[in-house]
Amino acid sequence: MVNRGDYISDSEWQRFQDFSKDRETPCIIMNLQTIRENYQRLRGLFPYSEIYYAVKANPDPEIISMLAEMDSCFDIASRPELDKVLALGVIPERISYGNTIKKARDIAYFYEKGVRMFATDSKEDLKNIASAAPGAKIYVRILVENSVTADWPLSRKFGCHPDMAYDLLILARDLGLVPYGISFHVGSQQRDIGQWDDAIAKTKYLFSSLEEDEGIRLSMINMGGGFPASYTTPTNDLSEYATEIRRYLEDDFGDDLPKIILEPGRSLVGNAGILMTEVVLVSRKNNTALNRWVYLDAGKFNGLIETLDESIKYPIVTSKDAPGVKEAEVILAGPTCDSMDILYEDYKYRLPVDLKVGDKLYFLSTGAYTASYASVGFNGFLPIKTHIM
Ligand SMILES: *Cc1c(COP(=O)(O)O)cnc(C)c1O
C-alpha cells in the first residue's frame, strides 16, 4: 500500500472521491487546477525560459486551452496535433514543429499554416525544410545517451552526433534557412540531473565552434522535457533540477544566456491524473499458489502502456486501503486476451488480501502518456474515457 498522502492531499482526494463516485470504470480523471499549479511552478523555477508544452503527453482540448490562456507555447509532432492546437486559437508563432521525422508535405503544411520553427537531425530532412519552408528557423537535435537513469528513455531514435549537428547548421545557413539553435531531450522521467550538464556542455561546444569557425551565432537552446512526475521510484524535487540546471547554464554561458526553451510533458500533467479501474477477477493458478492474480478493467491497451517492461511504477491505492489492513503480493494484469497485457509481475505490489471483484484501484499520477497512448479498441475494449475535474 502506498502512502496516499505522499501523492495527493486529503482535501484533493476527497474532491476526487466526490467527483468520481458514480462514474463508470475504467476512466481517467484530470485535475486542471493541478496542471495550472504545475505550470506556474515551472514558470517560477525557470523564469528565464519559454515553455512549449509537449502536446503528446496529454492532448485533451481543455488542457491545451487552459495552457494557451496561461501563455504557453506548444511542441507539436504531426498535422492532426497542429490542426487541433490551431483550432483552439493558438497562433503559429507559439508553435514549434519538434518532430525530426516528417514528410516533405507535412513540412509544407506547417509552413502554410504559419509555423516557422523546425527541428531536424538529418540532411535529408533539412533539405526538405529548405524547399518547403524557406527562411525558417532551424534547431538541430543532438544525441544524448540516457537509457540508464531515465525511466522512459528517448535515446537512439532522435538526434545526431554533435559533429553532424555542426555540419547541418552550416548547411542550414547555406540553404537560406536561419541556423537558430540546438535541442536535446535527456530522456523522459530522467532521475539523474547530471544528464543536463552533459547535454549543455555539448551545446556550448557547438555554439562556440560555429561562431569561431563560421561566424554563425546561434541564439536558442531547447532543453526538451525529462522533468519528473511522482511515481513510486523517488526523484529529486523539481526545485533541485532548476538550481542545478541554472548552474550548468551559467558555468557554460555565463550571464549571457541564449533564449531557453523547455518542453515539459510528463512534469506538467502526470500528477494531475488518476486512472480509476475496477477488479474484474481475483484468482490463483493452483490451489497452493502464494500469489493472487488481480485482473483489472484497464491494462496495457487502454491507458497503462508505460507499464511496458514495468518501466513506470504508478502509486496504486485501493478502495480497501485502511490503516493496519492485511496485505499480500499480487500480480496485476489487464482485461484483454493478450498475455502482453500483464502490468506488474516482477515488481510485486502489495494489496489488501480481502480485495474483491468490483473493488476499485486508483492509479495515481496517470495524467501523462495514458489517455491517447492506447489502442483504438483491441478486443473490443473502448479507448479509456477522460473526465476533466
Ligand atoms: C515527448 C517529448 C517531450 C516531453 O517529454 P517529457 O519527458 O514528457 O517532459 C519534449 N520534447 C520532445 C521533442 C518530445 O518528443
Tab-separated table of C-alpha atoms and ligand atoms in Angstrom:
chain	number	residue	atom	x	y	z
A	1	MET	CA	0.000	0.000	0.000
A	2	VAL	CA	1.428	3.380	-0.898
A	3	ASN	CA	1.074	6.310	1.427
A	4	ARG	CA	-1.587	8.254	-0.437
A	5	GLY	CA	-0.694	11.471	1.371
A	6	ASP	CA	2.719	11.441	-0.349
A	7	TYR	CA	0.976	11.997	-3.678
A	8	ILE	CA	-2.280	13.830	-3.055
A	9	SER	CA	-3.639	15.920	-0.201
A	10	ASP	CA	-6.649	14.750	1.827
A	11	SER	CA	-8.813	17.578	0.527
A	12	GLU	CA	-7.902	16.857	-3.108
A	13	TRP	CA	-8.584	13.180	-2.524
A	14	GLN	CA	-11.995	13.982	-1.072
A	15	ARG	CA	-12.793	16.173	-4.052
A	16	PHE	CA	-11.723	13.385	-6.378
A	17	GLN	CA	-13.890	10.868	-4.487
A	18	ASP	CA	-16.953	13.081	-4.781
A	19	PHE	CA	-16.335	13.708	-8.471
A	20	SER	CA	-15.633	10.085	-9.393
A	21	LYS	CA	-18.181	8.331	-7.181
A	22	ASP	CA	-20.755	7.196	-9.745
A	23	ARG	CA	-18.574	7.104	-12.822
A	24	GLU	CA	-18.077	4.012	-14.853
A	25	THR	CA	-14.623	2.446	-14.928
A	26	PRO	CA	-12.140	2.490	-16.467
A	27	CYS	CA	-11.630	6.226	-16.744
A	28	ILE	CA	-9.045	8.910	-16.163
A	29	ILE	CA	-9.913	11.946	-14.128
A	30	MET	CA	-7.789	15.007	-14.815
A	31	ASN	CA	-7.490	17.860	-12.373
A	32	LEU	CA	-6.995	21.096	-14.339
A	33	GLN	CA	-6.106	23.046	-11.229
A	34	THR	CA	-3.087	20.769	-10.625
A	35	ILE	CA	-1.854	21.395	-14.169
A	36	ARG	CA	-2.290	25.124	-13.646
A	37	GLU	CA	-0.193	24.947	-10.476
A	38	ASN	CA	2.462	22.795	-12.135
A	39	TYR	CA	2.731	25.301	-14.969
A	40	GLN	CA	3.039	28.241	-12.585
A	41	ARG	CA	5.618	26.410	-10.521
A	42	LEU	CA	7.723	25.614	-13.588
A	43	ARG	CA	7.448	29.254	-14.686
A	44	GLY	CA	8.655	30.367	-11.278
A	45	LEU	CA	11.566	27.913	-11.198
A	46	PHE	CA	12.735	28.667	-14.762
A	47	PRO	CA	11.825	32.353	-15.127
A	48	TYR	CA	14.322	32.828	-17.960
A	49	SER	CA	12.748	30.184	-20.197
A	50	GLU	CA	9.799	29.784	-22.542
A	51	ILE	CA	7.556	26.787	-22.058
A	52	TYR	CA	6.462	24.686	-25.028
A	53	TYR	CA	4.014	22.071	-23.758
A	54	ALA	CA	4.705	18.702	-25.413
A	55	VAL	CA	1.157	18.016	-26.553
A	56	LYS	CA	1.657	14.280	-26.952
A	57	ALA	CA	1.763	13.844	-23.154
A	58	ASN	CA	-1.956	14.609	-22.955
A	59	PRO	CA	-3.724	16.217	-25.929
A	60	ASP	CA	-7.037	16.887	-24.194
A	61	PRO	CA	-8.514	20.121	-25.648
A	62	GLU	CA	-9.322	21.550	-22.212
A	63	ILE	CA	-5.713	21.157	-21.130
A	64	ILE	CA	-4.431	22.779	-24.313
A	65	SER	CA	-6.891	25.667	-23.969
A	66	MET	CA	-6.001	26.314	-20.362
A	67	LEU	CA	-2.260	26.278	-21.068
A	68	ALA	CA	-2.797	28.548	-24.083
A	69	GLU	CA	-4.597	31.036	-21.840
A	70	MET	CA	-1.630	30.894	-19.500
A	71	ASP	CA	0.618	31.876	-22.429
A	72	SER	CA	2.216	28.503	-23.006
A	73	CYS	CA	3.712	27.663	-26.372
A	74	PHE	CA	3.374	24.182	-27.890
A	75	ASP	CA	5.652	21.443	-29.170
A	76	ILE	CA	3.817	19.704	-31.994
A	77	ALA	CA	4.669	16.495	-33.837
A	78	SER	CA	2.010	15.908	-36.502
A	79	ARG	CA	-0.598	17.572	-38.702
A	80	PRO	CA	-3.575	16.495	-36.570
A	81	GLU	CA	-1.875	17.871	-33.456
A	82	LEU	CA	-1.239	21.126	-35.298
A	83	ASP	CA	-4.838	21.387	-36.513
A	84	LYS	CA	-6.141	20.759	-33.031
A	85	VAL	CA	-3.966	23.386	-31.380
A	86	LEU	CA	-4.689	25.989	-34.093
A	87	ALA	CA	-8.427	25.295	-33.831
A	88	LEU	CA	-8.175	26.118	-30.123
A	89	GLY	CA	-6.885	29.572	-31.024
A	90	VAL	CA	-3.126	29.139	-30.604
A	91	ILE	CA	-1.171	31.328	-33.026
A	92	PRO	CA	1.535	29.682	-35.192
A	93	GLU	CA	4.241	31.905	-33.666
A	94	ARG	CA	3.737	29.869	-30.481
A	95	ILE	CA	4.255	26.534	-32.164
A	96	SER	CA	7.392	24.533	-32.796
A	97	TYR	CA	7.477	21.562	-35.152
A	98	GLY	CA	9.584	19.371	-32.909
A	99	ASN	CA	9.415	16.059	-34.732
A	100	THR	CA	12.569	15.281	-36.691
A	101	ILE	CA	10.734	12.574	-38.623
A	102	LYS	CA	8.324	14.097	-41.101
A	103	LYS	CA	7.228	14.060	-44.707
A	104	ALA	CA	8.014	16.902	-47.112
A	105	ARG	CA	4.262	17.553	-47.444
A	106	ASP	CA	3.901	17.799	-43.651
A	107	ILE	CA	6.579	20.489	-43.619
A	108	ALA	CA	4.731	22.356	-46.383
A	109	TYR	CA	1.502	22.121	-44.400
A	110	PHE	CA	3.074	23.535	-41.235
A	111	TYR	CA	4.684	26.333	-43.223
A	112	GLU	CA	1.424	27.166	-44.943
A	113	LYS	CA	-0.241	27.411	-41.522
A	114	GLY	CA	2.412	29.901	-40.386
A	115	VAL	CA	4.811	27.750	-38.361
A	116	ARG	CA	8.402	28.965	-38.733
A	117	MET	CA	10.408	26.934	-36.233
A	118	PHE	CA	11.511	23.418	-37.144
A	119	ALA	CA	13.605	20.707	-35.516
A	120	THR	CA	15.861	18.498	-37.572
A	121	ASP	CA	18.595	15.900	-37.156
A	122	SER	CA	19.388	14.833	-40.717
A	123	LYS	CA	20.485	16.239	-44.062
A	124	GLU	CA	17.529	14.778	-45.938
A	125	ASP	CA	15.001	16.406	-43.630
A	126	LEU	CA	16.899	19.703	-43.639
A	127	LYS	CA	16.789	19.833	-47.429
A	128	ASN	CA	13.052	19.182	-47.326
A	129	ILE	CA	12.646	22.056	-44.872
A	130	ALA	CA	14.699	24.352	-47.115
A	131	SER	CA	12.404	23.666	-50.083
A	132	ALA	CA	9.066	23.622	-48.275
A	133	ALA	CA	9.705	26.204	-45.541
A	134	PRO	CA	12.128	28.801	-46.967
A	135	GLY	CA	13.730	31.080	-44.386
A	136	ALA	CA	12.528	29.020	-41.384
A	137	LYS	CA	14.374	28.867	-38.076
A	138	ILE	CA	16.210	25.589	-37.636
A	139	TYR	CA	17.323	23.886	-34.476
A	140	VAL	CA	19.263	20.655	-34.556
A	141	ARG	CA	18.640	17.923	-32.065
A	142	ILE	CA	21.741	16.259	-30.680
A	143	LEU	CA	22.042	12.705	-29.431
A	144	VAL	CA	22.358	12.217	-25.724
A	145	GLU	CA	22.787	8.866	-24.029
A	146	ASN	CA	20.102	8.416	-21.403
A	147	SER	CA	18.976	4.841	-21.221
A	148	VAL	CA	20.192	4.073	-17.701
A	149	THR	CA	18.722	6.775	-15.494
A	150	ALA	CA	15.640	7.767	-17.492
A	151	ASP	CA	12.645	5.573	-16.713
A	152	TRP	CA	11.309	6.135	-20.237
A	153	PRO	CA	14.421	6.730	-22.392
A	154	LEU	CA	14.231	8.531	-25.726
A	155	SER	CA	17.746	7.753	-26.888
A	156	ARG	CA	18.952	6.360	-30.239
A	157	LYS	CA	15.923	7.213	-32.318
A	158	PHE	CA	16.302	11.001	-32.224
A	159	GLY	CA	19.190	13.374	-32.563
A	160	CYS	CA	22.547	13.267	-34.293
A	161	HIS	CA	26.155	13.408	-33.166
A	162	PRO	CA	27.308	16.972	-32.388
A	163	ASP	CA	29.755	16.830	-35.318
A	164	MET	CA	26.843	16.241	-37.635
A	165	ALA	CA	24.802	18.961	-35.919
A	166	TYR	CA	27.683	21.324	-36.708
A	167	ASP	CA	27.557	20.409	-40.394
A	168	LEU	CA	23.773	20.659	-40.519
A	169	LEU	CA	23.716	24.169	-39.091
A	170	ILE	CA	26.238	25.307	-41.703
A	171	LEU	CA	24.143	23.665	-44.392
A	172	ALA	CA	21.033	25.355	-42.988
A	173	ARG	CA	22.688	28.722	-43.455
A	174	ASP	CA	23.851	27.812	-46.958
A	175	LEU	CA	20.309	26.761	-47.877
A	176	GLY	CA	18.918	30.147	-46.824
A	177	LEU	CA	17.488	28.968	-43.502
A	178	VAL	CA	18.163	30.557	-40.111
A	179	PRO	CA	20.580	28.435	-38.007
A	180	TYR	CA	18.741	29.056	-34.776
A	181	GLY	CA	19.783	26.642	-32.048
A	182	ILE	CA	20.344	23.241	-30.505
A	183	SER	CA	17.908	20.897	-28.851
A	184	PHE	CA	18.177	17.732	-26.819
A	185	HIS	CA	15.969	15.517	-24.705
A	186	VAL	CA	17.728	13.804	-21.818
A	187	GLY	CA	15.067	11.063	-21.604
A	188	SER	CA	11.654	11.126	-20.027
A	189	GLN	CA	11.370	10.792	-16.245
A	190	GLN	CA	15.092	11.500	-16.041
A	191	ARG	CA	16.236	10.915	-12.468
A	192	ASP	CA	19.862	11.967	-12.992
A	193	ILE	CA	20.058	15.763	-13.154
A	194	GLY	CA	23.700	15.480	-14.289
A	195	GLN	CA	22.420	14.438	-17.722
A	196	TRP	CA	21.574	18.082	-18.423
A	197	ASP	CA	25.167	19.069	-17.569
A	198	ASP	CA	26.495	16.822	-20.284
A	199	ALA	CA	23.998	17.976	-22.875
A	200	ILE	CA	24.521	21.667	-22.082
A	201	ALA	CA	28.302	21.226	-22.373
A	202	LYS	CA	27.899	19.684	-25.845
A	203	THR	CA	25.598	22.544	-26.769
A	204	LYS	CA	28.115	25.119	-25.588
A	205	TYR	CA	30.801	23.491	-27.705
A	206	LEU	CA	28.576	23.849	-30.765
A	207	PHE	CA	27.695	27.481	-30.003
A	208	SER	CA	31.404	28.374	-29.670
A	209	SER	CA	32.790	26.430	-32.585
A	210	LEU	CA	30.118	27.584	-35.031
A	211	GLU	CA	30.714	31.181	-34.077
A	212	GLU	CA	34.510	30.946	-34.194
A	213	ASP	CA	34.810	28.896	-37.373
A	214	GLU	CA	31.840	30.106	-39.363
A	215	GLY	CA	30.566	33.309	-37.800
A	216	ILE	CA	27.245	31.583	-37.101
A	217	ARG	CA	25.668	32.913	-33.908
A	218	LEU	CA	23.102	30.523	-32.546
A	219	SER	CA	20.504	32.032	-30.270
A	220	MET	CA	18.442	29.268	-28.706
A	221	ILE	CA	18.746	26.117	-26.588
A	222	ASN	CA	15.752	23.814	-26.441
A	223	MET	CA	16.287	21.687	-23.336
A	224	GLY	CA	13.366	19.365	-24.069
A	225	GLY	CA	11.450	17.534	-21.356
A	226	GLY	CA	12.589	14.899	-18.886
A	227	PHE	CA	11.402	16.569	-15.682
A	228	PRO	CA	9.772	14.044	-13.391
A	229	ALA	CA	6.246	13.254	-12.277
A	230	SER	CA	5.817	11.484	-8.924
A	231	TYR	CA	5.806	7.720	-9.233
A	232	THR	CA	6.964	5.146	-6.679
A	233	THR	CA	10.666	5.463	-7.643
A	234	PRO	CA	11.910	8.597	-5.884
A	235	THR	CA	13.283	11.612	-7.734
A	236	ASN	CA	14.699	14.940	-6.672
A	237	ASP	CA	12.277	17.792	-6.302
A	238	LEU	CA	11.819	19.992	-9.364
A	239	SER	CA	13.457	22.863	-7.483
A	240	GLU	CA	16.705	20.860	-7.392
A	241	TYR	CA	16.524	20.391	-11.147
A	242	ALA	CA	16.049	24.134	-11.520
A	243	THR	CA	19.006	25.036	-9.287
A	244	GLU	CA	21.396	22.563	-10.888
A	245	ILE	CA	20.397	23.331	-14.470
A	246	ARG	CA	20.750	27.067	-13.873
A	247	ARG	CA	24.245	26.406	-12.549
A	248	TYR	CA	25.203	24.295	-15.597
A	249	LEU	CA	23.943	27.037	-17.902
A	250	GLU	CA	25.897	29.714	-16.063
A	251	ASP	CA	29.056	27.588	-15.973
A	252	ASP	CA	28.965	27.313	-19.746
A	253	PHE	CA	27.295	30.520	-20.896
A	254	GLY	CA	27.949	32.984	-18.046
A	255	ASP	CA	25.395	35.764	-17.676
A	256	ASP	CA	24.782	35.953	-21.383
A	257	LEU	CA	22.217	33.175	-21.645
A	258	PRO	CA	20.756	32.355	-25.032
A	259	LYS	CA	16.994	32.056	-25.331
A	260	ILE	CA	15.990	28.923	-23.406
A	261	ILE	CA	13.048	26.709	-24.291
A	262	LEU	CA	11.625	23.901	-22.153
A	263	GLU	CA	9.254	21.263	-23.499
A	264	PRO	CA	7.657	19.664	-20.458
A	265	GLY	CA	5.061	16.950	-20.889
A	266	ARG	CA	5.090	14.481	-18.027
A	267	SER	CA	6.010	17.010	-15.322
A	268	LEU	CA	3.070	19.280	-16.205
A	269	VAL	CA	0.263	16.752	-16.480
A	270	GLY	CA	1.483	13.496	-14.882
A	271	ASN	CA	0.407	14.071	-11.299
A	272	ALA	CA	-2.855	15.697	-12.433
A	273	GLY	CA	-4.474	12.410	-13.440
A	274	ILE	CA	-5.975	9.453	-11.607
A	275	LEU	CA	-6.874	6.318	-13.532
A	276	MET	CA	-9.802	4.592	-11.879
A	277	THR	CA	-10.220	0.891	-12.592
A	278	GLU	CA	-12.240	-1.961	-11.164
A	279	VAL	CA	-11.254	-5.515	-10.216
A	280	VAL	CA	-12.706	-7.948	-12.760
A	281	LEU	CA	-11.313	-11.144	-11.291
A	282	VAL	CA	-9.058	-12.366	-8.498
A	283	SER	CA	-7.645	-15.856	-8.963
A	284	ARG	CA	-4.797	-18.233	-8.234
A	285	LYS	CA	-3.096	-20.521	-10.739
A	286	ASN	CA	-3.189	-23.538	-8.439
A	287	ASN	CA	-4.627	-24.375	-5.051
A	288	THR	CA	-1.451	-23.644	-3.134
A	289	ALA	CA	-0.135	-20.729	-5.175
A	290	LEU	CA	1.119	-17.908	-2.983
A	291	ASN	CA	0.367	-15.075	-5.352
A	292	ARG	CA	-3.028	-13.865	-6.432
A	293	TRP	CA	-3.603	-12.626	-9.928
A	294	VAL	CA	-5.696	-9.477	-9.902
A	295	TYR	CA	-7.270	-8.660	-13.268
A	296	LEU	CA	-8.460	-5.114	-13.890
A	297	ASP	CA	-10.644	-3.411	-16.493
A	298	ALA	CA	-7.690	-1.206	-17.515
A	299	GLY	CA	-4.445	-2.534	-18.930
A	300	LYS	CA	-1.642	-2.004	-21.393
A	301	PHE	CA	-4.018	-1.297	-24.277
A	302	ASN	CA	-6.266	1.266	-22.612
A	303	GLY	CA	-4.105	3.646	-20.643
A	304	LEU	CA	-1.260	1.792	-18.976
A	305	ILE	CA	1.185	1.256	-21.847
A	306	GLU	CA	4.058	2.748	-19.847
A	307	THR	CA	3.988	-0.374	-17.679
A	308	LEU	CA	5.882	-1.969	-20.621
A	309	ASP	CA	8.964	-3.577	-19.077
A	310	GLU	CA	7.454	-2.326	-15.814
A	311	SER	CA	9.165	0.982	-16.607
A	312	ILE	CA	6.798	3.313	-14.838
A	313	LYS	CA	5.588	2.144	-11.447
A	314	TYR	CA	2.480	4.095	-10.606
A	315	PRO	CA	1.432	4.591	-6.995
A	316	ILE	CA	-1.664	2.401	-6.535
A	317	VAL	CA	-4.378	2.996	-3.964
A	318	THR	CA	-7.384	0.683	-3.462
A	319	SER	CA	-10.879	1.129	-2.091
A	320	LYS	CA	-9.969	-1.429	0.594
A	321	ASP	CA	-6.955	0.520	1.894
A	322	ALA	CA	-7.184	1.233	5.603
A	323	PRO	CA	-4.684	1.549	8.444
A	324	GLY	CA	-3.462	-1.893	9.503
A	325	VAL	CA	-5.215	-3.753	6.678
A	326	LYS	CA	-3.651	-7.123	5.869
A	327	GLU	CA	-1.828	-7.140	2.542
A	328	ALA	CA	-0.101	-9.630	0.264
A	329	GLU	CA	1.744	-9.598	-3.037
A	330	VAL	CA	-0.217	-9.699	-6.277
A	331	ILE	CA	0.369	-9.921	-9.988
A	332	LEU	CA	-1.594	-7.220	-11.781
A	333	ALA	CA	-2.995	-7.681	-15.292
A	334	GLY	CA	-5.376	-6.029	-17.736
A	335	PRO	CA	-8.583	-7.383	-19.277
A	336	THR	CA	-7.578	-8.276	-22.859
A	337	CYS	CA	-6.830	-11.705	-24.330
A	338	ASP	CA	-3.162	-10.916	-24.856
A	339	SER	CA	-0.570	-12.134	-22.407
A	340	MET	CA	1.413	-8.965	-23.024
A	341	ASP	CA	-1.372	-7.314	-21.054
A	342	ILE	CA	0.300	-8.023	-17.705
A	343	LEU	CA	1.101	-4.834	-15.837
A	344	TYR	CA	3.362	-5.870	-12.976
A	345	GLU	CA	4.709	-9.346	-12.375
A	346	ASP	CA	8.397	-8.948	-11.425
A	347	TYR	CA	7.691	-5.942	-9.269
A	348	LYS	CA	5.157	-7.091	-6.692
A	349	TYR	CA	2.608	-4.631	-5.436
A	350	ARG	CA	1.192	-5.493	-2.010
A	351	LEU	CA	-2.581	-5.081	-1.950
A	352	PRO	CA	-5.234	-5.878	0.675
A	353	VAL	CA	-5.962	-9.609	0.994
A	354	ASP	CA	-9.718	-9.044	1.024
A	355	LEU	CA	-9.686	-7.313	-2.387
A	356	LYS	CA	-12.810	-8.476	-4.262
A	357	VAL	CA	-14.413	-8.257	-7.672
A	358	GLY	CA	-15.843	-4.774	-8.114
A	359	ASP	CA	-13.358	-3.081	-5.768
A	360	LYS	CA	-11.650	-0.008	-7.154
A	361	LEU	CA	-7.984	0.541	-7.840
A	362	TYR	CA	-6.722	4.083	-8.316
A	363	PHE	CA	-3.520	4.513	-10.307
A	364	LEU	CA	-2.180	7.897	-9.213
A	365	SER	CA	-0.023	10.153	-11.421
A	366	THR	CA	-1.573	8.858	-14.636
A	367	GLY	CA	-2.121	12.202	-16.369
A	368	ALA	CA	0.735	11.731	-18.872
A	369	TYR	CA	1.088	9.184	-21.679
A	370	THR	CA	-2.094	7.317	-20.867
A	371	ALA	CA	-5.356	8.520	-22.461
A	372	SER	CA	-4.091	8.923	-26.043
A	373	TYR	CA	-1.224	6.454	-25.783
A	374	ALA	CA	-3.533	3.499	-26.288
A	375	SER	CA	-5.145	1.170	-28.788
A	376	VAL	CA	-8.368	2.153	-30.559
A	377	GLY	CA	-10.351	-0.868	-29.483
A	378	PHE	CA	-8.274	-4.019	-29.172
A	379	ASN	CA	-10.533	-6.940	-28.228
A	380	GLY	CA	-13.447	-4.528	-28.356
A	381	PHE	CA	-12.387	-2.636	-25.271
A	382	LEU	CA	-13.022	1.029	-25.946
A	383	PRO	CA	-10.376	3.702	-25.533
A	384	ILE	CA	-10.346	4.956	-21.958
A	385	LYS	CA	-12.529	7.991	-21.205
A	386	THR	CA	-11.153	11.193	-19.722
A	387	HIS	CA	-13.182	13.375	-17.377
A	388	ILE	CA	-11.962	16.833	-16.501
A	389	MET	CA	-12.453	17.810	-12.899
B	1	LIG	C1	7.864	13.733	-25.629
B	1	LIG	C2	8.682	14.952	-25.831
B	1	LIG	C3	8.788	15.903	-24.809
B	1	LIG	C4	8.163	15.734	-23.439
B	1	LIG	O1	8.982	14.978	-22.627
B	1	LIG	P1	8.609	14.717	-21.084
B	1	LIG	O2	9.707	13.868	-20.596
B	1	LIG	O3	7.279	14.092	-21.045
B	1	LIG	O4	8.582	16.048	-20.408
B	1	LIG	C5	9.508	17.035	-25.082
B	1	LIG	N1	10.114	17.234	-26.281
B	1	LIG	C6	10.043	16.334	-27.273
B	1	LIG	C7	10.707	16.616	-28.564
B	1	LIG	C8	9.333	15.166	-27.070
B	1	LIG	O5	9.278	14.264	-28.073
